[in-house]
Amino acid sequence: MATLAGTSLTPDVGDERFFLRGAFVMTLVIIAGFSLQLATGRSSFHSPLPVHLHAFVFMGWVAIYLLQNIFVATGRMHLHRTLGWIAAFWMIPMIVLGCYLTARMVREGHAPFFFRPQQFMVFNPLTVLTFAGLTTAAIVNRKRTKWHRRLHFCGMSMLLGPGLGRLLPGPLLMPWVFEAIFAVALLFPVAGMVADLRRSGRVHPAWKWGVATMFASVLLIEAITYSPLGSAYYNAVTAGTPGAAIHGLSFPPPPPM
């Protein structure tokens, strides 16, 4: 996706349709999730400026990812390379704003009630960092088209949590909401593996590396969340704030009806 200007990228004929369809489905999942929240009145546009900035940057990446796949599928590689310059640096504000807003929500005691606050504080930043790592790997492998596309696809799958979390019945999935969201997001790279098998009879190794990285991030998140390190981190972040009154591994009370 984020192919840097001046780098040749020859389309891998035969799989453009899968990646384009995948980009459309991912975009629809995220839009549907946030639209559902607006339609049910559980969110509004009356939010602090950092929240709007985060929404702009996050949705901007979704638009970039979709456009890049459209450009490849339609052979407009010059546009793909030009937009790649923007995409390569777009990750920086995503990481900064994602980490900042997570800490802010936990400090204010506003973590979603179906997540343990300590888990929420750990998995949000690490999910974004995993996305950034996979995306960086895709950029490094920009001349190896098959690796480039698949690593980007896995990275984008890591960002589906906010959309899926708003579509899935979180309260009914407690205490495994985070794990359930990851399991659904994992279906996207699994679909890519199946598509490879149907097309060529083998799974490209990029899928294996991408999925292994996704699993490793979840294991790291779980290990930190339920460790003394996770508790110390949570206590340090929430010290002197309303969030300190909420035990890190206890579920907050649901909002009033």
PDB file of C-alpha atoms in Angstrom:
ATOM      1  CA  MET A   1       0.000   0.000   0.000  1.00  0.00           C
ATOM      2  CA  ALA A   2       2.413   2.619   1.167  1.00  0.00           C
ATOM      3  CA  THR A   3       4.780   2.199  -1.755  1.00  0.00           C
ATOM      4  CA  LEU A   4       7.309   5.006  -1.744  1.00  0.00           C
ATOM      5  CA  ALA A   5       7.615   7.235  -4.757  1.00  0.00           C
ATOM      6  CA  GLY A   6      10.094   6.131  -7.336  1.00  0.00           C
ATOM      7  CA  THR A   7       9.820   2.442  -6.517  1.00  0.00           C
ATOM      8  CA  SER A   8       8.501   0.114  -9.196  1.00  0.00           C
ATOM      9  CA  LEU A   9       5.735  -2.193  -8.122  1.00  0.00           C
ATOM     10  CA  THR A  10       4.474  -4.684 -10.669  1.00  0.00           C
ATOM     11  CA  PRO A  11       0.962  -5.937  -9.926  1.00  0.00           C
ATOM     12  CA  ASP A  12       0.782  -9.616  -9.110  1.00  0.00           C
ATOM     13  CA  VAL A  13      -1.825 -10.508 -11.693  1.00  0.00           C
ATOM     14  CA  GLY A  14      -4.534 -12.746 -10.291  1.00  0.00           C
ATOM     15  CA  ASP A  15      -4.947 -11.563  -6.718  1.00  0.00           C
ATOM     16  CA  GLU A  16      -5.818  -7.874  -7.165  1.00  0.00           C
ATOM     17  CA  ARG A  17      -9.498  -8.710  -6.972  1.00  0.00           C
ATOM     18  CA  PHE A  18      -9.148 -10.425  -3.588  1.00  0.00           C
ATOM     19  CA  PHE A  19      -7.234  -7.537  -2.005  1.00  0.00           C
ATOM     20  CA  LEU A  20      -9.607  -4.969  -3.461  1.00  0.00           C
ATOM     21  CA  ARG A  21     -12.648  -6.844  -2.169  1.00  0.00           C
ATOM     22  CA  GLY A  22     -10.955  -7.288   1.186  1.00  0.00           C
ATOM     23  CA  ALA A  23     -10.271  -3.548   1.404  1.00  0.00           C
ATOM     24  CA  PHE A  24     -13.923  -2.791   0.661  1.00  0.00           C
ATOM     25  CA  VAL A  25     -15.151  -5.257   3.293  1.00  0.00           C
ATOM     26  CA  MET A  26     -12.765  -3.892   5.919  1.00  0.00           C
ATOM     27  CA  THR A  27     -13.896  -0.350   5.143  1.00  0.00           C
ATOM     28  CA  LEU A  28     -17.555  -1.366   5.438  1.00  0.00           C
ATOM     29  CA  VAL A  29     -16.923  -3.087   8.775  1.00  0.00           C
ATOM     30  CA  ILE A  30     -15.373   0.049  10.258  1.00  0.00           C
ATOM     31  CA  ILE A  31     -17.986   2.412   8.824  1.00  0.00           C
ATOM     32  CA  ALA A  32     -20.814   0.128   9.935  1.00  0.00           C
ATOM     33  CA  GLY A  33     -19.468  -0.087  13.461  1.00  0.00           C
ATOM     34  CA  PHE A  34     -19.246   3.664  13.968  1.00  0.00           C
ATOM     35  CA  SER A  35     -22.536   4.297  12.127  1.00  0.00           C
ATOM     36  CA  LEU A  36     -24.304   1.866  14.444  1.00  0.00           C
ATOM     37  CA  GLN A  37     -23.010   3.763  17.467  1.00  0.00           C
ATOM     38  CA  LEU A  38     -24.297   7.035  16.044  1.00  0.00           C
ATOM     39  CA  ALA A  39     -27.649   5.565  15.075  1.00  0.00           C
ATOM     40  CA  THR A  40     -28.246   4.134  18.552  1.00  0.00           C
ATOM     41  CA  GLY A  41     -27.174   7.329  20.294  1.00  0.00           C
ATOM     42  CA  ARG A  42     -24.190   5.735  22.043  1.00  0.00           C
ATOM     43  CA  SER A  43     -21.823   8.262  20.494  1.00  0.00           C
ATOM     44  CA  SER A  44     -22.092  11.736  19.048  1.00  0.00           C
ATOM     45  CA  PHE A  45     -20.045  14.470  17.457  1.00  0.00           C
ATOM     46  CA  HIS A  46     -19.916  16.350  20.780  1.00  0.00           C
ATOM     47  CA  SER A  47     -16.487  15.086  21.768  1.00  0.00           C
ATOM     48  CA  PRO A  48     -13.205  16.798  22.703  1.00  0.00           C
ATOM     49  CA  LEU A  49     -10.892  17.910  19.927  1.00  0.00           C
ATOM     50  CA  PRO A  50      -8.366  15.048  20.408  1.00  0.00           C
ATOM     51  CA  VAL A  51     -11.174  12.540  19.794  1.00  0.00           C
ATOM     52  CA  HIS A  52     -12.056  14.232  16.504  1.00  0.00           C
ATOM     53  CA  LEU A  53      -8.395  14.312  15.502  1.00  0.00           C
ATOM     54  CA  HIS A  54      -8.078  10.621  16.275  1.00  0.00           C
ATOM     55  CA  ALA A  55     -11.206   9.866  14.228  1.00  0.00           C
ATOM     56  CA  PHE A  56      -9.887  11.914  11.305  1.00  0.00           C
ATOM     57  CA  VAL A  57      -6.482  10.216  11.332  1.00  0.00           C
ATOM     58  CA  PHE A  58      -7.920   6.719  11.783  1.00  0.00           C
ATOM     59  CA  MET A  59     -10.571   7.088   9.067  1.00  0.00           C
ATOM     60  CA  GLY A  60      -7.982   8.769   6.879  1.00  0.00           C
ATOM     61  CA  TRP A  61      -5.898   5.615   7.009  1.00  0.00           C
ATOM     62  CA  VAL A  62      -8.936   3.531   6.072  1.00  0.00           C
ATOM     63  CA  ALA A  63      -9.485   5.785   3.055  1.00  0.00           C
ATOM     64  CA  ILE A  64      -5.804   5.572   2.089  1.00  0.00           C
ATOM     65  CA  TYR A  65      -5.815   1.788   2.296  1.00  0.00           C
ATOM     66  CA  LEU A  66      -8.925   1.521   0.136  1.00  0.00           C
ATOM     67  CA  LEU A  67      -7.633   3.995  -2.432  1.00  0.00           C
ATOM     68  CA  GLN A  68      -4.278   2.259  -2.689  1.00  0.00           C
ATOM     69  CA  ASN A  69      -5.971  -1.039  -3.501  1.00  0.00           C
ATOM     70  CA  ILE A  70      -8.207   0.687  -6.045  1.00  0.00           C
ATOM     71  CA  PHE A  71      -5.168   2.271  -7.694  1.00  0.00           C
ATOM     72  CA  VAL A  72      -3.387  -1.088  -7.939  1.00  0.00           C
ATOM     73  CA  ALA A  73      -6.452  -2.912  -9.263  1.00  0.00           C
ATOM     74  CA  THR A  74      -6.983  -0.235 -11.932  1.00  0.00           C
ATOM     75  CA  GLY A  75      -3.308   0.016 -12.902  1.00  0.00           C
ATOM     76  CA  ARG A  76      -2.796   3.595 -11.686  1.00  0.00           C
ATOM     77  CA  MET A  77       0.556   2.881 -10.092  1.00  0.00           C
ATOM     78  CA  HIS A  78       1.755   6.489 -10.284  1.00  0.00           C
ATOM     79  CA  LEU A  79      -1.073   7.486  -7.932  1.00  0.00           C
ATOM     80  CA  HIS A  80      -0.341   4.480  -5.751  1.00  0.00           C
ATOM     81  CA  ARG A  81       3.278   5.581  -5.347  1.00  0.00           C
ATOM     82  CA  THR A  82       2.373   9.232  -4.743  1.00  0.00           C
ATOM     83  CA  LEU A  83      -0.166   8.413  -2.045  1.00  0.00           C
ATOM     84  CA  GLY A  84       2.374   6.021  -0.583  1.00  0.00           C
ATOM     85  CA  TRP A  85       4.489   8.958   0.603  1.00  0.00           C
ATOM     86  CA  ILE A  86       1.577  10.173   2.709  1.00  0.00           C
ATOM     87  CA  ALA A  87       0.711   6.697   3.971  1.00  0.00           C
ATOM     88  CA  ALA A  88       4.267   6.023   5.102  1.00  0.00           C
ATOM     89  CA  PHE A  89       4.132   8.933   7.561  1.00  0.00           C
ATOM     90  CA  TRP A  90       0.435   8.687   8.439  1.00  0.00           C
ATOM     91  CA  MET A  91       1.189   6.005  11.025  1.00  0.00           C
ATOM     92  CA  ILE A  92       2.963   8.455  13.327  1.00  0.00           C
ATOM     93  CA  PRO A  93      -0.098  10.484  14.403  1.00  0.00           C
ATOM     94  CA  MET A  94      -2.090   7.252  14.572  1.00  0.00           C
ATOM     95  CA  ILE A  95       0.301   5.852  17.187  1.00  0.00           C
ATOM     96  CA  VAL A  96       0.549   9.105  19.148  1.00  0.00           C
ATOM     97  CA  LEU A  97      -3.186   9.807  19.252  1.00  0.00           C
ATOM     98  CA  GLY A  98      -4.113   6.179  19.886  1.00  0.00           C
ATOM     99  CA  CYS A  99      -1.831   5.936  22.923  1.00  0.00           C
ATOM    100  CA  TYR A 100      -2.818   9.367  24.228  1.00  0.00           C
ATOM    101  CA  LEU A 101      -6.575   8.787  24.033  1.00  0.00           C
ATOM    102  CA  THR A 102      -6.310   5.335  25.580  1.00  0.00           C
ATOM    103  CA  ALA A 103      -4.488   6.741  28.595  1.00  0.00           C
ATOM    104  CA  ARG A 104      -6.944   9.624  28.806  1.00  0.00           C
ATOM    105  CA  MET A 105      -9.984   7.335  28.790  1.00  0.00           C
ATOM    106  CA  VAL A 106      -8.531   5.083  31.471  1.00  0.00           C
ATOM    107  CA  ARG A 107      -7.501   8.022  33.644  1.00  0.00           C
ATOM    108  CA  GLU A 108     -11.036   9.442  33.413  1.00  0.00           C
ATOM    109  CA  GLY A 109     -12.568   6.042  34.190  1.00  0.00           C
ATOM    110  CA  HIS A 110     -14.199   5.880  30.761  1.00  0.00           C
ATOM    111  CA  ALA A 111     -12.887   2.561  29.458  1.00  0.00           C
ATOM    112  CA  PRO A 112     -15.730   0.535  27.874  1.00  0.00           C
ATOM    113  CA  PHE A 113     -17.440  -1.413  30.647  1.00  0.00           C
ATOM    114  CA  PHE A 114     -17.064  -4.768  28.860  1.00  0.00           C
ATOM    115  CA  PHE A 115     -13.256  -4.479  28.953  1.00  0.00           C
ATOM    116  CA  ARG A 116     -11.056  -4.718  31.989  1.00  0.00           C
ATOM    117  CA  PRO A 117      -9.487  -1.210  32.167  1.00  0.00           C
ATOM    118  CA  GLN A 118      -6.008  -2.652  32.562  1.00  0.00           C
ATOM    119  CA  GLN A 119      -6.464  -4.854  29.515  1.00  0.00           C
ATOM    120  CA  PHE A 120      -7.921  -1.943  27.537  1.00  0.00           C
ATOM    121  CA  MET A 121      -4.934   0.227  28.448  1.00  0.00           C
ATOM    122  CA  VAL A 122      -2.520  -2.480  27.274  1.00  0.00           C
ATOM    123  CA  PHE A 123      -4.178  -3.819  24.135  1.00  0.00           C
ATOM    124  CA  ASN A 124      -5.032  -0.510  22.467  1.00  0.00           C
ATOM    125  CA  PRO A 125      -1.432   0.785  22.187  1.00  0.00           C
ATOM    126  CA  LEU A 126       0.046  -2.650  21.443  1.00  0.00           C
ATOM    127  CA  THR A 127      -2.540  -3.269  18.729  1.00  0.00           C
ATOM    128  CA  VAL A 128      -1.635   0.000  17.022  1.00  0.00           C
ATOM    129  CA  LEU A 129       2.073  -0.764  17.388  1.00  0.00           C
ATOM    130  CA  THR A 130       1.568  -4.221  15.862  1.00  0.00           C
ATOM    131  CA  PHE A 131      -0.269  -2.610  12.961  1.00  0.00           C
ATOM    132  CA  ALA A 132       2.630  -0.170  12.556  1.00  0.00           C
ATOM    133  CA  GLY A 133       5.173  -2.987  12.661  1.00  0.00           C
ATOM    134  CA  LEU A 134       3.386  -5.017   9.997  1.00  0.00           C
ATOM    135  CA  THR A 135       2.905  -1.927   7.862  1.00  0.00           C
ATOM    136  CA  THR A 136       6.559  -0.986   8.174  1.00  0.00           C
ATOM    137  CA  ALA A 137       7.506  -4.528   7.157  1.00  0.00           C
ATOM    138  CA  ALA A 138       5.234  -4.164   4.132  1.00  0.00           C
ATOM    139  CA  ILE A 139       6.945  -0.908   3.165  1.00  0.00           C
ATOM    140  CA  VAL A 140      10.386  -2.477   3.537  1.00  0.00           C
ATOM    141  CA  ASN A 141       9.187  -5.277   1.227  1.00  0.00           C
ATOM    142  CA  ARG A 142       7.598  -2.886  -1.269  1.00  0.00           C
ATOM    143  CA  LYS A 143       9.549  -4.397  -4.174  1.00  0.00           C
ATOM    144  CA  ARG A 144       8.278  -7.885  -3.297  1.00  0.00           C
ATOM    145  CA  THR A 145       4.659  -7.402  -4.263  1.00  0.00           C
ATOM    146  CA  LYS A 146       3.288 -10.603  -2.761  1.00  0.00           C
ATOM    147  CA  TRP A 147       4.865  -9.879   0.615  1.00  0.00           C
ATOM    148  CA  HIS A 148       3.922  -6.199   0.392  1.00  0.00           C
ATOM    149  CA  ARG A 149       0.222  -6.832  -0.115  1.00  0.00           C
ATOM    150  CA  ARG A 150      -0.163  -9.586   2.439  1.00  0.00           C
ATOM    151  CA  LEU A 151       1.693  -7.835   5.236  1.00  0.00           C
ATOM    152  CA  HIS A 152      -0.362  -4.705   4.660  1.00  0.00           C
ATOM    153  CA  PHE A 153      -3.533  -6.797   4.740  1.00  0.00           C
ATOM    154  CA  CYS A 154      -2.540  -8.305   8.101  1.00  0.00           C
ATOM    155  CA  GLY A 155      -1.698  -4.864   9.427  1.00  0.00           C
ATOM    156  CA  MET A 156      -5.084  -3.535   8.382  1.00  0.00           C
ATOM    157  CA  SER A 157      -6.749  -6.531  10.032  1.00  0.00           C
ATOM    158  CA  MET A 158      -5.243  -5.400  13.335  1.00  0.00           C
ATOM    159  CA  LEU A 159      -7.145  -2.114  12.993  1.00  0.00           C
ATOM    160  CA  LEU A 160     -10.575  -3.717  12.678  1.00  0.00           C
ATOM    161  CA  GLY A 161     -11.071  -3.818  16.453  1.00  0.00           C
ATOM    162  CA  PRO A 162     -12.864  -0.454  16.790  1.00  0.00           C
ATOM    163  CA  GLY A 163     -15.338  -1.414  14.061  1.00  0.00           C
ATOM    164  CA  LEU A 164     -15.850  -4.997  15.196  1.00  0.00           C
ATOM    165  CA  GLY A 165     -16.087  -3.936  18.826  1.00  0.00           C
ATOM    166  CA  ARG A 166     -19.063  -1.761  17.935  1.00  0.00           C
ATOM    167  CA  LEU A 167     -20.777  -4.464  15.890  1.00  0.00           C
ATOM    168  CA  LEU A 168     -20.296  -7.480  18.142  1.00  0.00           C
ATOM    169  CA  PRO A 169     -22.479  -7.823  21.274  1.00  0.00           C
ATOM    170  CA  GLY A 170     -19.725  -6.947  23.738  1.00  0.00           C
ATOM    171  CA  PRO A 171     -21.725  -7.420  26.969  1.00  0.00           C
ATOM    172  CA  LEU A 172     -22.740 -10.916  25.869  1.00  0.00           C
ATOM    173  CA  LEU A 173     -19.132 -11.876  25.164  1.00  0.00           C
ATOM    174  CA  MET A 174     -17.737 -10.907  28.565  1.00  0.00           C
ATOM    175  CA  PRO A 175     -15.126 -11.660  29.796  1.00  0.00           C
ATOM    176  CA  TRP A 176     -13.676 -12.598  26.390  1.00  0.00           C
ATOM    177  CA  VAL A 177     -14.568  -9.531  24.324  1.00  0.00           C
ATOM    178  CA  PHE A 178     -11.008  -8.688  23.307  1.00  0.00           C
ATOM    179  CA  GLU A 179     -10.276 -12.280  22.341  1.00  0.00           C
ATOM    180  CA  ALA A 180     -13.530 -12.543  20.373  1.00  0.00           C
ATOM    181  CA  ILE A 181     -12.747  -9.385  18.410  1.00  0.00           C
ATOM    182  CA  PHE A 182      -9.295 -10.721  17.566  1.00  0.00           C
ATOM    183  CA  ALA A 183     -10.762 -14.053  16.439  1.00  0.00           C
ATOM    184  CA  VAL A 184     -13.105 -12.300  14.009  1.00  0.00           C
ATOM    185  CA  ALA A 185     -10.341 -10.014  12.700  1.00  0.00           C
ATOM    186  CA  LEU A 186      -8.185 -13.084  12.129  1.00  0.00           C
ATOM    187  CA  LEU A 187     -10.767 -14.391   9.649  1.00  0.00           C
ATOM    188  CA  PHE A 188      -9.540 -11.835   7.117  1.00  0.00           C
ATOM    189  CA  PRO A 189      -5.961 -13.137   6.730  1.00  0.00           C
ATOM    190  CA  VAL A 190      -7.355 -16.681   6.966  1.00  0.00           C
ATOM    191  CA  ALA A 191      -9.519 -15.818   3.961  1.00  0.00           C
ATOM    192  CA  GLY A 192      -6.327 -14.683   2.233  1.00  0.00           C
ATOM    193  CA  MET A 193      -4.716 -18.047   2.919  1.00  0.00           C
ATOM    194  CA  VAL A 194      -7.726 -19.840   1.477  1.00  0.00           C
ATOM    195  CA  ALA A 195      -7.618 -17.594  -1.589  1.00  0.00           C
ATOM    196  CA  ASP A 196      -3.944 -18.464  -2.092  1.00  0.00           C
ATOM    197  CA  LEU A 197      -4.691 -22.175  -1.835  1.00  0.00           C
ATOM    198  CA  ARG A 198      -7.434 -21.916  -4.426  1.00  0.00           C
ATOM    199  CA  ARG A 199      -5.315 -19.829  -6.779  1.00  0.00           C
ATOM    200  CA  SER A 200      -1.926 -21.517  -6.559  1.00  0.00           C
ATOM    201  CA  GLY A 201      -2.286 -24.535  -4.293  1.00  0.00           C
ATOM    202  CA  ARG A 202      -0.011 -23.062  -1.600  1.00  0.00           C
ATOM    203  CA  VAL A 203      -0.129 -20.436   1.127  1.00  0.00           C
ATOM    204  CA  HIS A 204       2.342 -17.606   0.680  1.00  0.00           C
ATOM    205  CA  PRO A 205       4.762 -17.359   3.653  1.00  0.00           C
ATOM    206  CA  ALA A 206       3.844 -13.689   4.168  1.00  0.00           C
ATOM    207  CA  TRP A 207       0.501 -14.832   5.567  1.00  0.00           C
ATOM    208  CA  LYS A 208       2.265 -17.094   8.048  1.00  0.00           C
ATOM    209  CA  TRP A 209       4.550 -14.315   9.241  1.00  0.00           C
ATOM    210  CA  GLY A 210       1.690 -11.856   9.414  1.00  0.00           C
ATOM    211  CA  VAL A 211      -0.625 -14.162  11.357  1.00  0.00           C
ATOM    212  CA  ALA A 212       2.211 -15.249  13.645  1.00  0.00           C
ATOM    213  CA  THR A 213       2.874 -11.575  14.425  1.00  0.00           C
ATOM    214  CA  MET A 214      -0.808 -11.020  15.160  1.00  0.00           C
ATOM    215  CA  PHE A 215      -0.877 -14.002  17.529  1.00  0.00           C
ATOM    216  CA  ALA A 216       2.356 -12.883  19.185  1.00  0.00           C
ATOM    217  CA  SER A 217       0.841  -9.478  19.886  1.00  0.00           C
ATOM    218  CA  VAL A 218      -2.178 -11.057  21.568  1.00  0.00           C
ATOM    219  CA  LEU A 219      -0.003 -13.306  23.712  1.00  0.00           C
ATOM    220  CA  LEU A 220       2.105 -10.297  24.721  1.00  0.00           C
ATOM    221  CA  ILE A 221      -1.013  -8.293  25.551  1.00  0.00           C
ATOM    222  CA  GLU A 222      -2.398 -11.082  27.730  1.00  0.00           C
ATOM    223  CA  ALA A 223       0.957 -11.621  29.441  1.00  0.00           C
ATOM    224  CA  ILE A 224       1.355  -7.932  30.315  1.00  0.00           C
ATOM    225  CA  THR A 225      -2.274  -7.420  31.299  1.00  0.00           C
ATOM    226  CA  TYR A 226      -2.281 -10.100  33.990  1.00  0.00           C
ATOM    227  CA  SER A 227       1.251  -9.512  35.239  1.00  0.00           C
ATOM    228  CA  PRO A 228       2.658  -7.293  38.009  1.00  0.00           C
ATOM    229  CA  LEU A 229       4.076  -5.134  35.224  1.00  0.00           C
ATOM    230  CA  GLY A 230       0.584  -4.506  33.871  1.00  0.00           C
ATOM    231  CA  SER A 231      -0.722  -3.609  37.320  1.00  0.00           C
ATOM    232  CA  ALA A 232       2.195  -1.278  37.991  1.00  0.00           C
ATOM    233  CA  TYR A 233       1.673   0.403  34.608  1.00  0.00           C
ATOM    234  CA  TYR A 234      -2.050   0.844  35.250  1.00  0.00           C
ATOM    235  CA  ASN A 235      -1.504   2.244  38.739  1.00  0.00           C
ATOM    236  CA  ALA A 236       1.137   4.672  37.468  1.00  0.00           C
ATOM    237  CA  VAL A 237      -1.084   5.965  34.664  1.00  0.00           C
ATOM    238  CA  THR A 238      -4.217   6.368  36.788  1.00  0.00           C
ATOM    239  CA  ALA A 239      -2.556   7.732  39.938  1.00  0.00           C
ATOM    240  CA  GLY A 240      -4.446  10.763  41.232  1.00  0.00           C
ATOM    241  CA  THR A 241      -7.265  10.424  38.676  1.00  0.00           C
ATOM    242  CA  PRO A 242     -10.827   9.013  38.763  1.00  0.00           C
ATOM    243  CA  GLY A 243      -9.518   5.890  37.065  1.00  0.00           C
ATOM    244  CA  ALA A 244      -7.555   5.000  40.182  1.00  0.00           C
ATOM    245  CA  ALA A 245     -10.848   4.176  41.932  1.00  0.00           C
ATOM    246  CA  ILE A 246     -11.491   1.369  39.408  1.00  0.00           C
ATOM    247  CA  HIS A 247      -9.536  -1.838  39.910  1.00  0.00           C
ATOM    248  CA  GLY A 248      -7.539  -2.555  36.777  1.00  0.00           C
ATOM    249  CA  LEU A 249      -8.744  -6.148  36.399  1.00  0.00           C
ATOM    250  CA  SER A 250     -12.359  -5.541  37.421  1.00  0.00           C
ATOM    251  CA  PHE A 251     -15.067  -4.637  34.955  1.00  0.00           C
ATOM    252  CA  PRO A 252     -16.423  -1.109  35.426  1.00  0.00           C
ATOM    253  CA  PRO A 253     -20.181  -0.754  36.028  1.00  0.00           C
ATOM    254  CA  PRO A 254     -22.231  -0.374  32.844  1.00  0.00           C
ATOM    255  CA  PRO A 255     -23.515   3.107  32.025  1.00  0.00           C
ATOM    256  CA  PRO A 256     -27.022   4.010  33.262  1.00  0.00           C
ATOM    257  CA  MET A 257     -29.828   3.138  30.922  1.00  0.00           C
TER     258      MET A 257
END
